[in-house]
Coordinates of N, CA, C and O in Angstrom, one line a residue:
M1 N 10.6 14.4 6.1 CA 10.3 15.1 7.3 C 9.2 16.2 7.1 O 8.4 16.3 8.0
R2 N 9.3 16.9 6.0 CA 8.3 17.9 5.7 C 6.9 17.3 5.6 O 6.0 17.8 6.2
R3 N 6.8 16.1 4.9 CA 5.5 15.5 4.7 C 4.9 15.1 6.1 O 3.7 15.4 6.4
V4 N 5.7 14.5 6.9 CA 5.2 14.1 8.2 C 4.9 15.3 9.1 O 3.8 15.3 9.7
R5 N 5.8 16.2 9.1 CA 5.6 17.4 9.9 C 4.4 18.2 9.5 O 3.6 18.7 10.4
E6 N 4.2 18.4 8.2 CA 3.1 19.3 7.7 C 1.8 18.6 7.4 O 0.8 19.3 7.5
D7 N 1.9 17.4 7.0 CA 0.7 16.7 6.5 C 0.1 15.7 7.5 O -1.1 15.6 7.7
V8 N 1.0 14.8 8.0 CA 0.5 13.7 8.8 C 0.4 14.1 10.3 O -0.7 13.8 10.9
L9 N 1.4 14.7 10.9 CA 1.4 15.1 12.3 C 0.1 15.9 12.7 O -0.5 15.6 13.7
P10 N -0.3 16.9 12.0 CA -1.5 17.7 12.4 C -2.7 16.8 12.5 O -3.6 17.1 13.3
E11 N -2.8 15.8 11.6 CA -4.0 14.9 11.6 C -4.0 14.2 12.9 O -5.1 14.0 13.5
Y12 N -2.9 13.7 13.4 CA -2.8 12.9 14.6 C -3.0 13.8 15.8 O -3.5 13.4 16.9
D13 N -2.5 15.0 15.8 CA -2.6 16.0 16.9 C -4.1 16.4 17.1 O -4.5 16.7 18.2
A14 N -4.9 16.3 16.0 CA -6.3 16.7 16.0 C -7.2 15.7 16.7 O -8.3 16.0 17.1
I15 N -6.7 14.5 16.9 CA -7.6 13.5 17.5 C -7.0 13.1 18.9 O -5.8 13.0 19.1
P16 N -7.9 12.9 19.8 CA -7.5 12.6 21.2 C -6.6 11.3 21.3 O -5.7 11.3 22.1
T17 N -6.9 10.3 20.6 CA -6.2 9.1 20.7 C -4.9 9.1 19.8 O -4.2 8.1 19.8
G18 N -4.6 10.2 19.2 CA -3.4 10.3 18.3 C -2.1 10.7 19.0 O -1.1 10.8 18.4
A19 N -2.2 11.0 20.4 CA -1.0 11.6 21.1 C 0.2 10.7 21.0 O 1.3 11.1 20.8
F20 N 0.0 9.4 21.2 CA 1.1 8.4 21.2 C 1.8 8.4 19.9 O 3.0 8.5 19.8
A21 N 1.0 8.3 18.8 CA 1.5 8.2 17.5 C 2.2 9.5 17.1 O 3.3 9.5 16.5
A22 N 1.7 10.7 17.5 CA 2.3 12.0 17.3 C 3.6 12.1 18.0 O 4.6 12.6 17.5
R23 N 3.7 11.5 19.2 CA 5.0 11.5 19.9 C 6.0 10.7 19.2 O 7.2 11.1 19.1
L24 N 5.6 9.6 18.7 CA 6.6 8.7 17.9 C 7.0 9.5 16.6 O 8.2 9.4 16.2
M25 N 6.1 10.2 16.0 CA 6.5 10.9 14.8 C 7.5 12.0 15.1 O 8.5 12.2 14.3
R26 N 7.2 12.7 16.2 CA 8.2 13.8 16.6 C 9.6 13.2 16.9 O 10.6 13.8 16.5
Q27 N 9.6 12.1 17.5 CA 10.8 11.4 17.8 C 11.5 11.0 16.5 O 12.8 11.1 16.4
S28 N 10.8 10.5 15.5 CA 11.4 10.1 14.3 C 11.9 11.3 13.5 O 13.0 11.3 12.9
I29 N 11.2 12.4 13.6 CA 11.7 13.7 13.0 C 13.0 14.1 13.6 O 14.0 14.5 12.9
R30 N 13.1 14.1 14.9 CA 14.3 14.5 15.6 C 15.5 13.6 15.3 O 16.6 14.0 15.0
A31 N 15.2 12.3 15.1 CA 16.2 11.3 14.7 C 16.7 11.6 13.3 O 17.9 11.6 13.0
A32 N 15.8 12.0 12.4 CA 16.2 12.3 11.1 C 17.0 13.6 11.0 O 18.0 13.7 10.3
E33 N 16.6 14.6 11.8 CA 17.4 15.8 11.9 C 18.8 15.6 12.4 O 19.8 16.1 11.9
A34 N 18.9 14.7 13.4 CA 20.2 14.4 14.0 C 21.1 13.7 13.0 O 22.3 13.9 12.9
A35 N 20.5 12.8 12.2 CA 21.2 12.0 11.2 C 21.8 13.0 10.1 O 22.9 12.9 9.7
I36 N 20.9 13.9 9.7 CA 21.4 14.9 8.7 C 22.5 15.8 9.3 O 23.5 16.0 8.6
A37 N 22.3 16.2 10.5 CA 23.3 17.1 11.1 C 24.7 16.4 11.3 O 25.7 17.0 11.1
S38 N 24.6 15.1 11.5 CA 25.9 14.4 11.7 C 26.5 13.9 10.4 O 27.6 13.4 10.4
G39 N 25.7 13.9 9.3 CA 26.1 13.4 8.1 C 26.2 11.9 8.0 O 26.8 11.3 7.1
D40 N 25.5 11.2 8.9 CA 25.5 9.7 8.9 C 24.5 9.2 7.9 O 23.3 9.2 8.1
V41 N 25.0 8.8 6.8 CA 24.1 8.3 5.6 C 23.3 7.1 6.0 O 22.1 7.0 5.6
V42 N 23.9 6.2 6.8 CA 23.1 5.0 7.2 C 21.9 5.4 8.0 O 20.8 4.9 7.9
A43 N 22.2 6.3 9.0 CA 21.1 6.8 9.8 C 20.0 7.5 9.0 O 18.8 7.5 9.3
M44 N 20.5 8.3 8.0 CA 19.5 9.0 7.2 C 18.6 8.0 6.4 O 17.4 8.3 6.4
V45 N 19.2 7.0 5.9 CA 18.4 6.0 5.2 C 17.4 5.3 6.1 O 16.2 5.1 5.8
S46 N 17.8 5.0 7.3 CA 17.0 4.4 8.3 C 15.8 5.4 8.7 O 14.7 5.0 8.8
A47 N 16.2 6.6 8.9 CA 15.2 7.6 9.3 C 14.2 7.8 8.2 O 13.0 8.0 8.4
Y48 N 14.7 7.8 6.9 CA 13.8 7.9 5.8 C 12.7 6.8 5.8 O 11.5 7.0 5.6
G49 N 13.2 5.6 6.0 CA 12.3 4.5 6.0 C 11.3 4.6 7.1 O 10.1 4.2 7.0
D50 N 11.7 5.0 8.3 CA 10.9 5.2 9.4 C 9.8 6.2 9.1 O 8.6 6.0 9.3
L51 N 10.2 7.4 8.6 CA 9.2 8.5 8.3 C 8.3 8.1 7.2 O 7.1 8.5 7.1
E52 N 8.8 7.3 6.2 CA 8.0 6.8 5.1 C 6.8 6.0 5.5 O 5.7 6.0 4.9
G53 N 6.9 5.3 6.7 CA 5.9 4.4 7.2 C 4.7 5.2 7.8 O 3.6 4.6 7.9
Y54 N 4.8 6.5 8.1 CA 3.7 7.2 8.7 C 2.7 7.6 7.6 O 3.1 8.2 6.6
Q55 N 1.4 7.3 7.8 CA 0.4 7.6 6.9 C -0.8 8.4 7.6 O -1.0 8.2 8.8
V56 N -1.6 9.1 6.8 CA -2.7 9.8 7.3 C -3.9 8.8 7.4 O -4.1 8.0 6.6

């Protein structure tokens, strides 16, 4: 979450055509936070895989 929030997301926010991807990243971060808060390990693994796919 930190990598996407601090490193990847700002790059997409900086370009006009990056709004859709940035919205998906924020949604993935919220899903990861919810998984952690609920203690759902399967959802955490899924969220990790989702966040891992985002690149600069």
